[in-house]
Amino acid sequence: MANDILIIAEHRGGLLKKVTIEAIGVGKMIAGDLGGDVHVAILGNGVQALADELQGYGVPVTLFEDAKLENYSYDGYCQALVPFIEARDFSLILTGATPTGRDLAA
């Protein structure tokens, strides 16, 4: 687990954002070099189908499903993600170079 990589998925309008799929590909290359695995976290409300879609890319997915996560907010996402991340030993966390990803990484 010390060499594992976490990708924080982005979605809008019931669709995964392309940057999430790209991050999975990059994450798999890096994890291969490190000898680790890629994990994806998806947050939202009513996003079980997107979590299922992500599993089709051969990665374990952690779903944070809550009405408070329906729309992105820094505080809401951090409240969900920080305990999850602190309980694990990820080598790297990838987010998209999008407004949401940059805000969350700040």
Coordinates of C-alpha atoms in Angstrom, one line a residue:
M1 CA 0.0 0.0 0.0
A2 CA 3.0 2.3 0.5
N3 CA 3.5 2.6 -3.2
D4 CA -0.2 3.0 -4.1
I5 CA -1.6 5.9 -6.0
L6 CA -5.0 7.6 -5.4
I7 CA -6.9 9.3 -8.2
I8 CA -9.8 11.6 -7.3
A9 CA -12.4 11.2 -10.0
E10 CA -14.2 14.2 -11.5
H11 CA -17.6 14.0 -13.1
R12 CA -20.3 16.4 -14.4
G13 CA -23.8 15.8 -15.6
G14 CA -23.7 12.1 -15.0
L15 CA -20.5 11.5 -17.0
L16 CA -16.9 11.0 -16.0
K17 CA -14.6 13.7 -17.1
K18 CA -12.0 12.7 -19.6
V19 CA -9.2 13.8 -17.2
T20 CA -10.2 11.0 -14.8
I21 CA -9.7 8.3 -17.4
E22 CA -6.4 9.9 -18.4
A23 CA -5.3 10.0 -14.8
I24 CA -6.0 6.3 -14.5
G25 CA -3.7 5.5 -17.4
V26 CA -0.9 7.7 -16.0
G27 CA -1.5 6.3 -12.5
K28 CA -1.1 2.8 -13.8
M29 CA 2.2 3.6 -15.5
I30 CA 3.6 5.2 -12.3
A31 CA 2.2 2.5 -10.0
G32 CA 3.8 -0.1 -12.3
D33 CA 7.2 1.6 -11.8
L34 CA 6.6 1.8 -8.0
G35 CA 5.2 -1.7 -7.6
G36 CA 1.9 -0.4 -6.3
D37 CA -1.7 -0.2 -7.3
V38 CA -4.1 2.5 -8.5
H39 CA -7.1 3.4 -6.4
V40 CA -9.9 5.8 -7.4
A41 CA -12.1 7.8 -5.1
I42 CA -15.4 9.2 -6.5
L43 CA -17.6 11.6 -4.5
G44 CA -21.1 12.7 -5.2
N45 CA -24.8 11.9 -4.9
G46 CA -26.3 9.3 -7.2
V47 CA -23.0 8.3 -8.7
Q48 CA -23.0 4.5 -8.2
A49 CA -23.2 4.0 -12.0
L50 CA -20.0 6.1 -12.4
A51 CA -18.3 4.1 -9.7
D52 CA -19.3 0.9 -11.6
E53 CA -17.9 2.4 -14.8
L54 CA -14.6 3.2 -13.1
Q55 CA -14.3 -0.4 -11.9
G56 CA -14.4 -1.4 -15.6
Y57 CA -10.9 0.2 -15.9
G58 CA -9.6 -2.5 -13.5
V59 CA -9.1 -0.3 -10.5
P60 CA -10.6 -0.5 -7.0
V61 CA -13.1 2.3 -6.4
T62 CA -14.1 3.9 -3.2
L63 CA -17.5 5.6 -3.4
F64 CA -18.4 8.5 -1.2
E65 CA -22.1 8.9 -1.7
D66 CA -23.9 11.7 0.2
A67 CA -26.4 14.4 -0.7
K68 CA -23.9 16.9 0.7
L69 CA -21.5 15.9 -2.0
E70 CA -23.9 16.4 -4.9
N71 CA -22.0 19.6 -5.9
Y72 CA -18.3 20.1 -5.4
S73 CA -17.2 22.1 -2.4
Y74 CA -13.7 22.2 -1.0
D75 CA -15.0 21.7 2.6
G76 CA -17.3 18.8 1.7
Y77 CA -14.8 16.9 -0.3
C78 CA -12.1 17.4 2.4
Q79 CA -14.4 16.2 5.2
A80 CA -14.9 13.0 3.2
L81 CA -11.4 12.5 1.8
V82 CA -9.0 13.5 4.6
P83 CA -9.9 10.6 7.0
F84 CA -9.8 8.1 4.1
I85 CA -6.4 9.4 3.0
E86 CA -4.9 9.6 6.5
A87 CA -5.9 5.9 7.1
R88 CA -3.8 4.8 4.1
D89 CA -0.3 5.3 2.9
F90 CA -0.6 6.6 -0.7
S91 CA 2.6 7.6 -2.4
L92 CA 0.8 10.0 -4.7
I93 CA -2.6 11.6 -5.1
L94 CA -3.6 12.6 -8.6
T95 CA -6.2 15.2 -9.5
G96 CA -7.0 16.8 -12.8
A97 CA -5.4 20.1 -13.7
T98 CA -8.9 21.5 -13.7
P99 CA -10.4 24.3 -11.6
T100 CA -11.9 21.6 -9.2
G101 CA -8.6 19.6 -9.1
R102 CA -6.5 22.6 -8.5
D103 CA -8.8 23.9 -5.8
L104 CA -8.9 20.5 -4.0
A105 CA -5.1 20.1 -4.2
A106 CA -4.5 23.5 -2.7

